[in-house]
Structures are given as C-alpha cells and as structure tokens.
Amino acid sequence: MAHYDYDLFVIGAGSGGVRAARLASELGARVGIAEEYRIGGTCVIRGCVPKKLLVYGSRYGSEFPDAKGFGWTCKDLRLDWPTLIHNVKREVDRLNGVYTRTLETAGVDRFLTRAAVEGPNEIKLADRDGARSAKTILVATGGHPVMPELPGKEHLISSNECFELEQLPESIVIIGAGYISMEFASIFRGLGVAVTVLYRGEQVLRDFDMDLRDGVAHAMRNRGIDLRMDTDIASIEKESGGYRVQLKRGDSVAAGLVMAATGRAPNTSGLGLQQLGVDLGWNGRIAVDEFSKSSIDSLYAVGDVTDRVQLTPVAIHEATAFVETVFNERPTPVDHSFIPTAVFSQPEIGTVGLSEEKARETHSHIDVYKAHFRPLRSMVSGRDEKMLMKLVIDADSDKVLGCHILGSDAAEIVQMAAIALRLGATKAQFDATMALHPSAAEELVTLRHRWEPPAPVAGSDAAA
Ligand SMILES: Cc1cc2nc3c(=O)[nH]c(=O)nc-3n(C[C@H](O)[C@H](O)[C@H](O)COP(=O)(O)OP(=O)(O)OC[C@H]3O[C@@H](n4cnc5c(N)ncnc54)[C@H](O)[C@@H]3O)c2cc1C
C-alpha cells in the first residue's frame, strides 16, 4: 500500500479549510494545512467579521439622531476612526489566534506558506524543497476581488483595503451594486462620508427579490447615499486631493477614494490544477460533484474556490460534509437549498428561499403576501423609513417558498424563518403560529391579505 506523509493535506486555512482540517484530525487522520496569508481566511481577517464590526460602529451615525425623539441630547459627537479600526483589528488578531490554537489543539501540522498541487497526491510548499504527499488533497483557497478593466484601475481599492485605511476619506465612490457595495456604502455613510454608488445595471442587488431591491435603494437614497444606476465608467484619474471618475455619458464624480466592489473570482491560478487536468469552470472555479470531489479522485474542493454559493456557513457546511464522506464513512451530499442570506446595509436585508420573480418562473400559481409599515420605534424617533415583510407562497401546495425582510434585525428574523421554510412550512402553519407582540417579526404570522398586482391602467401598453 502506498505510504503518504498525510491522510489529508488542506490548501487554505479559511472557513472551509480550518473546519475540514480540524474535523478530519479529530477523527484520527494525519492532517497538514498550508496558509499563505493569515489563518482564519477571508471571513475572519477581511470579510464577515471585521465588516460586521464596522457595521455596528457605523450604525451610531443614525442611532444618535434617532435618540433625540426619546429625549436624549447628544452633543459634540465625533468619530475617531483610528480608535474604531484599531479595535476591529484587535478582535481580528484575537480570532486569528483562536483559529491557530484550534488547529494546534487538534494536532494539525501548519505551514505558513503558499502551496500548489504537483500531482494527484503531491503538494509543493513555496518555502521549502521537496514535495509533501497526501492520500487526499482538499483545495480551500477561497476567492479574491475582481477589479474592473478600466483606464486608471491602479487607483482603485477593494474591500480588502477598507480594513487598512489610516484615515477616512471625506467622500468615496463605490463601483458595483452587489451586497459588498451596499454594505460598505452604508458603513461609510453611517461614519459621515459622502458616498456615491455607480452601477451600470438598472437596480441594486441583482437576483434579490425586486421589492427588497427597490425598498433598500429608496431607503439608502433617503439616508443620503447617491445611488446612480445605468451608469458606465470611462476612466479614473488622479487629481489633487483625490480622484475623478469619468462617466461614459460625459459628466464626472470627484472623490477622496474609489472602491471597486465588482465581484469575486476563485483563487486557482498558479495552483497547478490545469497541468493536472482538473476540470475548471469559465472563471477558474474548481468543478466538483455533490460530495465536493473534483474530476481527479484524490482531489476535493470546498468553499468559494468552487463558486457554488460564496458564504461562510456554506464553506463550513461543505467542509463538514466532505469529512463525513471521506473520513467517517458517511457519504454526505451537500444540500444548497434554503440558504438564509443577509445584506448588512442600512436598513438591513434578510432573505431566504425564492424571490417572487424566480417563483413565478418555476411555479404555476404564486400568492404573495406583504406588509409595508413604519416600525413602532420610528413613531417616536421620527425616522421616515418603512419595514417590508414579504412571503411568497406556492398557491397549489400552500408551501412558503420565500421570505424577504427589509428593516431592523432582518437577518436575525430570517435565520429562524429559514428553519420553517426548510421543514416545508405552509402559509396556514405560519398563520396558526402565535404572534410575539410587540415585535416587527409578528407581521410574518399575521399577513392576512393576498397582495394583488395593480390593475393595468386603461389605454396603457399593458392593457392593450
Ligand atoms: C467584504 C466581505 C464580506 C463578507 N461578508 C460575509 C457575510 O457577512 N456572511 C457570509 O456568510 N460571508 C461573507 N463573505 C464571504 C465569506 O468571507 C467567504 O464565503 C468565506 O470566507 C469562504 O471561505 P473559504 O474557506 O472558501 O475561503 P477563505 O475564507 O477565503 O479562505 C481561503 C484561504 O486560502 C488561502 N490561500 C489561497 N491560496 C493559497 C495557496 N495557494 N496556498 C496557501 N493558502 C492559500 C487564503 O489566504 C485564505 O486564507 C464576505 C466576503 C467579503 C470579501
């Protein structure tokens, strides 16, 4: 029988890689892991965690004005960005230590260097001679920001650099309108920065439910963010004190910083996968089956590098299923249905299941229930912002296909709704659930009136 240095070698110590390495080691496998940057990966070092801390920090930007209606006087308010970013970095360092100790305690060999695949069972580490061998290789190298091909693209920053800013700009242009753009636009605005978002599509957050897209765009504009849709960029130029973004239609926008939030691509270049004949997708993603196995039997991949769903819990779930399949004799396919998702914009979005538009494509009879309302708190704070709660129902089976929320605590509420949707809950079961009062979430179990699309106006194209 062939002898290998390791039963499992993991490339990339992010959300997926760390989980797989630890679980396999706890099951008795000999495990090695390589990380070229910092243990913890994108989520911990420059993604979900530091971003959410900045979201918390930026929310005070609207909390203080809202407090006035409740009798508070808030004087001499001032943000000290160095304090905020220093404290965020301190938490990131702490978590980096926690993840490192987790691997240490589990007995995983750690290599802080870049790794590449040299053969179906061979790994080359950049900082040493010779190759390591492993019965199974797991690629969990994540992804990186894709920068748009524009004259002056060298002036752009990505979300990575936002966590390293020594000072806040007075103004920022953000290119793109996906969830990372919406979140950073809200963070910067909440911290007092003038924000312009430029996007060539017709509405923010492509693929989300249209009511959420329209609702969040309206609310963000009300909060002072300049969202410009149908806008193509010609170039970015450096000028004194900042940058000028030239638009194709002729006008321009000046800003202290220009950030691109135009998508992420899998980290597969230079990994040796093409030479090995591993099937890759158009954007370099590793093509895998439902057990996360690539076209080579000994090579598996989980997380963002497979470009299935780019979220931390998904990478962790895929890693857990991989270990069950390969090291615990329990073949476990990954189920990607009903993944709850948040956008930590201000206001926040929480969503799970099918959008109304998708449901209409895939089901023959759809019912929609929705409520737009001013939450109780706004009645006293005076904030003119409505919450949205929406359920999309399969009229034939009464099953709830989608749940979409815009407003405070949307993410927290949707995590719980996801359990019900996954269990196949019907609208009648939602209705039979006792409301919790006074809360915003109670609207989900008290939606009584089916929403009817407005009747076409006589004489319009629709009526013709
Ligand atoms: C700004 C931002 C905000 C986000 N917010 C959220 C959120 O709120 N919720 C959510 O669920 N998800 C969020 N995500 C997505 C989430 O971070 C990723 O889906 C998740 O980190 C993917 O985990 P992974 O294990 O696939 O890859 P990663 O966590 O990216 O880990 C990959 C690791 O591999 C290392 N690596 C790469 N190549 C090599 C090599 N050749 N050798 C050695 N090491 C290598 C990298 O340095 C990295 O540490 C966010 C992402 C970003 C960028």
Coordinates of C-alpha atoms and ligand atoms in Angstrom, one line a residue:
M1 CA 0.0 0.0 0.0
A2 CA 1.3 3.5 -0.9
H3 CA 2.6 5.5 2.1
Y4 CA 1.7 9.1 2.3
D5 CA 3.0 11.9 4.6
Y6 CA -0.6 12.8 5.4
D7 CA -4.0 11.3 5.1
L8 CA -5.3 14.8 4.2
F9 CA -3.5 18.0 3.1
V10 CA -5.6 21.2 3.0
I11 CA -4.6 24.2 1.0
G12 CA -6.0 27.4 2.5
A13 CA -6.8 27.9 6.2
G14 CA -10.1 29.9 5.8
S15 CA -13.6 28.9 6.9
G16 CA -13.7 25.7 4.9
G17 CA -10.1 24.6 5.3
V18 CA -9.9 25.0 9.0
R19 CA -13.1 23.2 9.6
A20 CA -12.1 20.2 7.4
A21 CA -8.6 20.0 8.9
R22 CA -9.8 20.0 12.5
L23 CA -12.7 17.5 12.0
A24 CA -10.5 15.1 10.0
S25 CA -7.8 15.3 12.6
E26 CA -10.3 14.7 15.4
L27 CA -11.3 11.5 13.5
G28 CA -7.7 10.3 13.7
A29 CA -6.4 11.4 10.2
R30 CA -2.9 12.8 9.9
V31 CA -3.5 16.3 8.6
G32 CA -1.4 19.1 7.2
I33 CA -2.6 22.6 6.2
A34 CA -0.9 25.5 4.3
E35 CA -1.9 29.1 4.5
E36 CA -0.2 31.9 2.6
Y37 CA -1.6 34.9 4.4
R38 CA -3.3 34.6 7.8
I39 CA -5.1 31.7 9.5
G40 CA -8.8 32.4 9.6
G41 CA -9.2 33.3 5.9
T42 CA -11.4 36.0 4.3
C43 CA -14.3 35.8 6.8
V44 CA -12.2 36.4 9.9
I45 CA -9.4 38.6 8.5
R46 CA -11.1 40.8 5.9
G47 CA -14.7 39.7 5.4
C48 CA -17.7 39.0 7.5
V49 CA -16.3 39.6 11.0
P50 CA -14.4 42.9 10.6
K51 CA -17.2 44.1 8.3
K52 CA -19.9 43.4 10.8
L53 CA -17.9 45.3 13.5
L54 CA -17.7 48.3 11.1
V55 CA -21.5 47.9 10.5
Y56 CA -22.0 48.1 14.3
G57 CA -19.7 51.1 14.5
S58 CA -21.4 53.0 11.7
R59 CA -25.0 52.4 13.0
Y60 CA -24.4 55.0 15.7
G61 CA -24.4 57.5 12.8
S62 CA -28.2 57.1 12.8
E63 CA -28.8 55.9 16.4
F64 CA -27.8 59.3 17.9
P65 CA -30.2 61.4 15.8
D66 CA -32.9 58.8 16.4
A67 CA -32.3 59.1 20.2
K68 CA -33.5 62.7 20.2
G69 CA -37.1 61.7 19.9
F70 CA -36.6 59.6 23.0
G71 CA -35.4 62.6 25.0
W72 CA -31.7 62.3 24.7
T73 CA -29.4 65.2 24.0
C74 CA -26.3 64.1 22.1
K75 CA -23.8 66.9 21.9
D76 CA -20.3 67.2 20.4
L77 CA -20.5 63.9 18.6
R78 CA -17.3 63.0 16.8
L79 CA -16.0 59.8 15.3
D80 CA -12.4 58.7 15.9
W81 CA -11.7 56.4 13.0
P82 CA -8.2 55.3 14.3
T83 CA -9.9 54.0 17.5
L84 CA -12.6 52.1 15.6
I85 CA -10.3 50.5 13.1
H86 CA -7.7 49.7 15.9
N87 CA -10.3 47.9 18.0
V88 CA -11.6 46.0 14.9
K89 CA -8.1 44.8 14.2
R90 CA -7.5 43.8 17.8
E91 CA -10.6 41.5 17.5
V92 CA -9.3 40.1 14.2
D93 CA -6.0 39.3 15.8
R94 CA -7.7 37.6 18.7
L95 CA -9.7 35.4 16.3
N96 CA -6.6 34.7 14.2
G97 CA -5.1 33.3 17.5
V98 CA -8.3 31.3 18.3
Y99 CA -8.2 29.6 14.8
T100 CA -4.5 28.9 15.1
R101 CA -4.9 27.3 18.5
T102 CA -7.9 25.3 17.2
L103 CA -5.6 23.7 14.6
E104 CA -2.8 23.3 17.1
T105 CA -5.0 21.5 19.7
A106 CA -6.4 19.2 17.0
G107 CA -2.8 18.2 16.1
V108 CA -2.8 19.6 12.6
D109 CA 0.6 20.4 11.0
R110 CA 0.6 24.0 10.0
F111 CA 2.7 25.6 7.1
L112 CA 2.5 29.3 6.8
T113 CA 3.4 29.5 3.2
R114 CA 1.9 29.2 -0.3
A115 CA 1.1 25.7 -1.6
A116 CA 0.4 24.3 -5.0
V117 CA -0.6 20.9 -6.3
E118 CA 2.2 18.9 -8.0
G119 CA 0.5 15.6 -8.7
P120 CA -2.7 13.8 -7.7
N121 CA -1.2 13.1 -4.3
E122 CA 1.6 15.7 -4.1
I123 CA 1.8 19.2 -2.7
K124 CA 4.6 21.7 -3.2
L125 CA 5.2 24.3 -0.4
A126 CA 6.7 27.5 -1.6
D127 CA 9.2 28.0 1.3
R128 CA 10.9 24.5 1.2
D129 CA 12.4 22.0 -1.1
G130 CA 10.7 18.7 -2.0
A131 CA 7.1 17.8 -2.0
R132 CA 4.7 16.6 0.7
S133 CA 2.4 13.6 -0.2
A134 CA -1.2 13.1 0.9
K135 CA -3.8 10.5 0.2
T136 CA -6.4 13.2 -0.2
I137 CA -5.9 16.9 -1.1
L138 CA -8.5 19.5 -0.2
V139 CA -8.3 22.8 -2.0
A140 CA -10.0 25.5 0.0
T141 CA -8.2 28.6 -1.3
G142 CA -11.3 30.9 -1.4
G143 CA -11.5 33.9 -3.8
H144 CA -10.3 37.4 -4.5
P145 CA -11.8 40.7 -5.6
V146 CA -12.1 41.1 -9.3
M147 CA -11.1 44.7 -10.4
P148 CA -12.8 46.2 -13.4
E149 CA -10.7 46.7 -16.6
L150 CA -10.7 50.5 -16.8
P151 CA -8.1 53.1 -17.6
G152 CA -6.8 54.1 -14.2
K153 CA -7.8 50.9 -12.4
E154 CA -4.5 51.1 -10.4
H155 CA -6.2 53.8 -8.4
L156 CA -8.9 51.5 -7.2
I157 CA -9.1 49.9 -3.8
S158 CA -11.2 46.8 -2.9
S159 CA -12.9 45.7 0.3
N160 CA -9.5 44.3 1.4
E161 CA -8.0 47.8 1.7
C162 CA -11.0 49.2 3.6
F163 CA -9.9 47.4 6.7
E164 CA -6.5 49.0 6.4
L165 CA -7.4 52.7 5.9
E166 CA -5.4 55.0 8.2
Q167 CA -7.9 57.8 7.8
L168 CA -11.5 58.1 6.5
P169 CA -11.9 59.9 3.2
E170 CA -14.5 62.8 3.1
S171 CA -16.0 61.2 0.1
I172 CA -16.0 57.8 -1.7
V173 CA -17.2 56.4 -5.0
I174 CA -18.1 52.7 -4.9
I175 CA -18.4 50.9 -8.2
G176 CA -20.8 48.0 -8.3
A177 CA -24.1 47.3 -6.5
G178 CA -23.8 43.8 -5.0
Y179 CA -24.1 43.1 -1.3
I180 CA -20.5 44.2 -0.5
S181 CA -21.1 47.5 -2.2
M182 CA -24.4 48.1 -0.4
E183 CA -22.7 47.2 3.0
F184 CA -19.7 49.4 2.5
A185 CA -21.9 52.3 1.2
S186 CA -23.9 52.1 4.4
I187 CA -20.8 51.8 6.6
F188 CA -19.1 54.8 5.1
R189 CA -22.3 56.9 5.1
G190 CA -23.0 56.0 8.7
L191 CA -19.5 57.2 9.6
G192 CA -20.2 60.5 7.9
V193 CA -18.5 60.0 4.5
A194 CA -20.3 61.3 1.3
V195 CA -21.0 58.2 -0.7
T196 CA -21.7 57.8 -4.4
V197 CA -22.5 54.3 -5.9
L198 CA -22.1 53.8 -9.6
Y199 CA -23.6 50.8 -11.3
R200 CA -24.3 50.0 -14.9
G201 CA -27.4 47.9 -14.2
E202 CA -30.9 49.2 -13.6
Q203 CA -31.2 48.4 -9.9
V204 CA -29.0 47.4 -6.9
L205 CA -28.7 43.7 -5.7
R206 CA -29.2 41.7 -8.8
D207 CA -31.1 38.4 -8.2
F208 CA -32.7 39.6 -4.9
D209 CA -36.4 40.0 -4.7
M210 CA -37.5 43.1 -6.6
D211 CA -39.4 44.6 -3.6
L212 CA -36.2 44.3 -1.5
R213 CA -34.1 45.9 -4.3
D214 CA -36.4 48.8 -4.7
G215 CA -37.0 49.2 -1.0
V216 CA -33.4 49.3 0.0
A217 CA -32.4 51.6 -2.8
H218 CA -35.1 54.1 -1.8
A219 CA -34.1 53.9 1.9
M220 CA -30.4 54.3 1.2
R221 CA -31.1 57.4 -1.0
N222 CA -33.1 58.8 1.9
R223 CA -30.1 58.3 4.1
G224 CA -28.1 60.4 1.8
I225 CA -26.3 57.9 -0.4
D226 CA -26.1 59.0 -4.1
L227 CA -27.1 55.8 -5.9
R228 CA -26.6 56.2 -9.7
M229 CA -27.9 53.3 -11.8
D230 CA -27.4 52.8 -15.6
T231 CA -24.0 54.4 -15.2
D232 CA -21.0 53.3 -17.2
I233 CA -17.5 54.4 -16.2
A234 CA -14.9 55.6 -18.7
S235 CA -11.8 56.1 -16.6
I236 CA -10.4 57.0 -13.2
E237 CA -7.9 59.8 -12.9
K238 CA -5.8 61.0 -10.0
E239 CA -6.1 64.7 -9.2
S240 CA -5.1 66.9 -6.3
G241 CA -6.7 65.7 -3.1
G242 CA -8.3 62.6 -4.6
Y243 CA -9.6 61.0 -7.8
R244 CA -12.0 61.8 -10.6
V245 CA -14.3 59.2 -12.0
Q246 CA -15.1 60.0 -15.7
L247 CA -18.5 58.6 -16.8
K248 CA -19.2 57.5 -20.3
R249 CA -22.1 59.8 -20.7
G250 CA -19.7 62.8 -20.2
D251 CA -20.0 64.0 -16.6
S252 CA -17.7 63.0 -13.8
V253 CA -17.6 62.5 -10.0
A254 CA -14.8 63.5 -7.7
A255 CA -14.0 61.5 -4.5
G256 CA -11.2 61.0 -1.9
L257 CA -11.3 57.3 -2.6
V258 CA -12.6 55.0 -5.3
M259 CA -13.6 51.4 -4.4
A260 CA -14.4 48.5 -6.7
A261 CA -17.0 46.0 -5.4
T262 CA -17.4 44.3 -8.7
G263 CA -17.4 40.6 -7.7
R264 CA -15.0 37.9 -6.6
A265 CA -13.3 35.1 -8.5
P266 CA -11.9 31.8 -7.3
N267 CA -8.2 31.5 -6.3
T268 CA -7.0 28.8 -8.6
S269 CA -4.3 30.5 -10.7
G270 CA -0.8 29.1 -10.1
L271 CA -2.2 26.1 -8.1
G272 CA -1.0 23.6 -10.7
L273 CA -4.6 22.4 -11.3
Q274 CA -4.6 22.9 -15.1
Q275 CA -1.4 20.9 -15.5
L276 CA -3.0 18.1 -13.5
G277 CA -6.1 18.2 -15.8
V278 CA -8.6 19.2 -13.1
D279 CA -11.9 20.4 -14.7
L280 CA -12.2 24.2 -14.1
G281 CA -15.2 26.5 -14.9
W282 CA -15.0 29.6 -17.1
N283 CA -13.9 31.8 -14.2
G284 CA -11.3 29.3 -12.8
R285 CA -13.7 27.7 -10.3
I286 CA -13.0 24.0 -9.5
A287 CA -15.9 21.9 -10.8
V288 CA -17.0 19.4 -8.1
D289 CA -19.8 16.9 -7.6
E290 CA -22.3 16.9 -4.8
F291 CA -19.6 15.4 -2.5
S292 CA -17.1 18.2 -3.4
K293 CA -15.0 15.8 -5.4
S294 CA -13.2 17.3 -8.5
S295 CA -12.5 15.4 -11.7
I296 CA -9.4 13.9 -10.0
D297 CA -10.4 11.2 -7.4
S298 CA -7.9 12.3 -4.8
L299 CA -8.6 16.0 -5.1
Y300 CA -11.6 17.7 -3.4
A301 CA -12.5 21.4 -3.1
V302 CA -14.9 23.3 -0.8
G303 CA -15.9 26.9 -0.3
D304 CA -15.5 30.0 -2.6
V305 CA -13.0 28.3 -4.8
T306 CA -15.9 26.1 -6.2
D307 CA -18.1 29.2 -6.7
R308 CA -21.2 27.4 -5.6
V309 CA -22.5 29.9 -3.0
Q310 CA -19.9 32.3 -1.7
L311 CA -20.8 32.4 2.0
T312 CA -19.0 31.3 5.2
P313 CA -21.6 28.9 6.5
V314 CA -21.8 27.2 3.1
A315 CA -18.0 26.7 3.1
I316 CA -18.2 25.3 6.6
H317 CA -21.1 23.0 5.7
E318 CA -19.3 21.7 2.6
A319 CA -16.2 21.0 4.6
T320 CA -18.2 19.1 7.2
A321 CA -19.9 17.0 4.5
F322 CA -16.5 16.3 2.9
V323 CA -15.0 15.0 6.2
E324 CA -18.1 12.8 6.8
T325 CA -17.9 11.4 3.3
V326 CA -14.1 10.8 3.1
F327 CA -13.1 10.2 6.7
N328 CA -16.2 9.0 8.5
E329 CA -17.7 6.5 6.0
R330 CA -20.9 8.5 5.8
P331 CA -21.3 9.8 2.2
T332 CA -22.9 13.2 2.7
P333 CA -24.0 15.2 -0.3
V334 CA -24.2 19.0 0.2
D335 CA -27.7 20.5 0.2
H336 CA -27.6 24.1 -1.0
S337 CA -31.4 24.8 -0.7
F338 CA -32.9 27.4 1.6
I339 CA -29.7 29.3 2.5
P340 CA -30.6 32.3 4.5
T341 CA -28.7 35.4 3.4
A342 CA -28.3 38.9 4.8
V343 CA -27.2 42.2 3.4
F344 CA -25.9 44.3 6.3
S345 CA -26.9 47.5 4.6
Q346 CA -28.8 50.2 6.5
P347 CA -31.6 49.3 6.5
E348 CA -30.7 45.6 6.7
I349 CA -32.0 42.8 4.4
G350 CA -32.7 39.2 5.4
T351 CA -33.9 36.7 2.8
V352 CA -34.4 33.0 2.3
G353 CA -35.9 30.9 -0.5
L354 CA -37.2 32.1 -3.9
S355 CA -37.7 35.7 -4.9
E356 CA -41.2 36.5 -6.2
E357 CA -39.7 36.8 -9.8
K358 CA -37.9 33.4 -9.5
A359 CA -41.0 31.7 -8.0
R360 CA -43.1 33.0 -10.9
E361 CA -40.7 31.4 -13.3
T362 CA -40.6 28.0 -11.6
H363 CA -44.2 27.6 -10.2
S364 CA -47.5 27.9 -12.0
H365 CA -49.5 29.6 -9.2
I366 CA -47.9 32.0 -6.8
D367 CA -49.5 34.0 -4.0
V368 CA -47.7 37.0 -2.4
Y369 CA -48.4 38.5 1.0
K370 CA -46.6 41.6 2.1
A371 CA -46.7 44.4 4.6
H372 CA -45.0 47.8 4.4
F373 CA -45.2 49.5 7.8
R374 CA -43.4 52.0 10.0
P375 CA -42.0 50.1 12.9
L376 CA -43.1 51.3 16.4
R377 CA -39.6 52.7 17.2
S378 CA -39.8 55.1 14.2
M379 CA -43.1 56.6 15.5
V380 CA -41.1 58.2 18.3
S381 CA -37.7 58.6 16.7
G382 CA -39.3 60.3 13.7
R383 CA -37.3 58.2 11.2
D384 CA -39.2 58.1 7.9
E385 CA -38.4 54.5 7.0
K386 CA -40.7 51.6 6.4
M387 CA -40.1 47.9 7.0
L388 CA -41.0 45.3 4.5
M389 CA -42.1 41.7 5.3
K390 CA -43.0 39.5 2.3
L391 CA -43.9 35.9 1.9
V392 CA -44.0 34.1 -1.5
I393 CA -46.3 31.1 -1.5
D394 CA -46.9 28.2 -3.8
A395 CA -50.7 28.5 -4.2
D396 CA -51.1 24.9 -5.1
S397 CA -49.4 23.3 -2.1
D398 CA -49.6 26.4 0.3
K399 CA -45.9 26.0 1.0
V400 CA -43.9 29.1 1.8
L401 CA -41.2 29.4 -1.0
G402 CA -39.6 32.7 0.0
C403 CA -39.4 35.0 3.0
H404 CA -38.0 38.5 2.4
I405 CA -37.4 41.2 5.0
L406 CA -36.1 44.8 4.9
G407 CA -35.6 46.6 8.1
S408 CA -34.1 46.3 11.6
D409 CA -33.0 42.8 12.7
A410 CA -34.0 41.3 9.3
A411 CA -31.0 38.9 9.4
E412 CA -31.9 37.7 12.9
I413 CA -35.5 37.1 11.9
V414 CA -34.7 35.3 8.7
Q415 CA -32.4 32.8 10.3
M416 CA -35.4 31.5 12.3
A417 CA -37.7 31.7 9.3
A418 CA -35.2 29.5 7.4
I419 CA -35.9 26.6 9.7
A420 CA -39.6 26.8 8.9
L421 CA -39.0 27.0 5.2
R422 CA -36.6 24.1 5.2
L423 CA -39.2 22.0 7.1
G424 CA -41.7 22.8 4.3
A425 CA -43.9 25.0 6.4
T426 CA -47.2 26.2 4.8
K427 CA -48.8 29.6 5.0
A428 CA -51.6 28.1 7.1
Q429 CA -48.9 26.9 9.6
F430 CA -47.4 30.4 9.7
D431 CA -50.9 31.8 10.3
A432 CA -51.5 29.3 13.1
T433 CA -48.3 30.4 14.9
M434 CA -49.0 32.7 17.8
A435 CA -47.6 36.2 17.3
L436 CA -45.0 37.7 19.6
H437 CA -46.1 41.3 20.5
P438 CA -44.9 44.0 20.1
S439 CA -42.3 43.0 17.5
A440 CA -41.7 43.5 13.8
A441 CA -41.4 39.8 13.3
E442 CA -45.0 39.2 14.3
E443 CA -46.1 40.6 10.9
L444 CA -44.9 37.3 9.4
V445 CA -47.6 35.4 11.1
T446 CA -50.3 38.0 10.7
L447 CA -50.2 38.5 6.9
R448 CA -53.9 38.0 6.0
H449 CA -54.5 39.8 2.7
R450 CA -53.1 38.4 -0.5
W451 CA -51.3 41.1 -2.5
E452 CA -52.9 41.8 -5.9
P453 CA -50.9 43.4 -8.6
P454 CA -52.3 46.8 -9.6
A455 CA -54.9 46.6 -12.4
P456 CA -53.5 47.7 -15.7
V457 CA -54.4 51.4 -16.5
A458 CA -56.8 51.7 -19.4
G459 CA -55.1 52.9 -22.5
S460 CA -51.6 51.8 -21.4
D461 CA -49.5 49.3 -23.3
A462 CA -50.2 46.7 -20.6
A463 CA -54.0 47.0 -21.2
A464 CA -53.7 46.9 -25.0
Ligands
LIG1 C1 -16.0 42.0 2.4 C2 -16.6 40.7 2.6 C3 -17.7 40.5 3.4 C4 -18.3 39.2 3.5 N1 -19.4 39.1 4.4 C5 -19.9 37.9 4.5 C6 -21.0 37.7 5.4 O1 -21.5 38.7 6.0 N2 -21.5 36.5 5.6 C7 -21.0 35.4 4.9 O2 -21.5 34.3 5.1 N3 -20.0 35.5 4.0 C8 -19.4 36.7 3.8 N4 -18.4 36.9 3.0 C9 -17.9 35.7 2.2 C10 -17.0 34.8 3.1 O3 -16.0 35.5 3.6 C11 -16.5 33.6 2.2 O4 -17.6 33.0 1.6 C12 -15.7 32.6 3.1 O5 -14.6 33.2 3.7 C13 -15.2 31.5 2.1 O6 -14.4 30.6 2.9 P1 -13.4 29.7 2.1 O7 -12.8 28.7 3.2 O8 -13.9 29.2 0.9 O9 -12.2 30.7 1.7 P2 -11.4 31.8 2.5 O10 -12.0 32.1 3.8 O11 -11.2 32.9 1.6 O12 -10.0 31.1 2.8 C14 -9.1 30.8 1.8 C15 -7.7 30.9 2.4 O13 -6.8 30.3 1.5 C16 -5.6 31.0 1.4 N5 -4.9 30.7 0.2 C17 -5.3 31.0 -1.1 N6 -4.4 30.4 -1.9 C18 -3.5 29.8 -1.2 C19 -2.3 29.0 -1.6 N7 -2.0 28.7 -2.8 N8 -1.6 28.4 -0.6 C20 -1.9 28.6 0.7 N9 -3.0 29.4 1.1 C21 -3.8 29.9 0.1 C22 -6.1 32.4 1.6 O14 -5.1 33.3 2.0 C23 -7.2 32.3 2.5 O15 -6.8 32.5 3.9 C24 -17.8 38.1 2.8 C25 -16.7 38.3 2.0 C26 -16.1 39.5 1.8 C27 -14.9 39.7 0.9

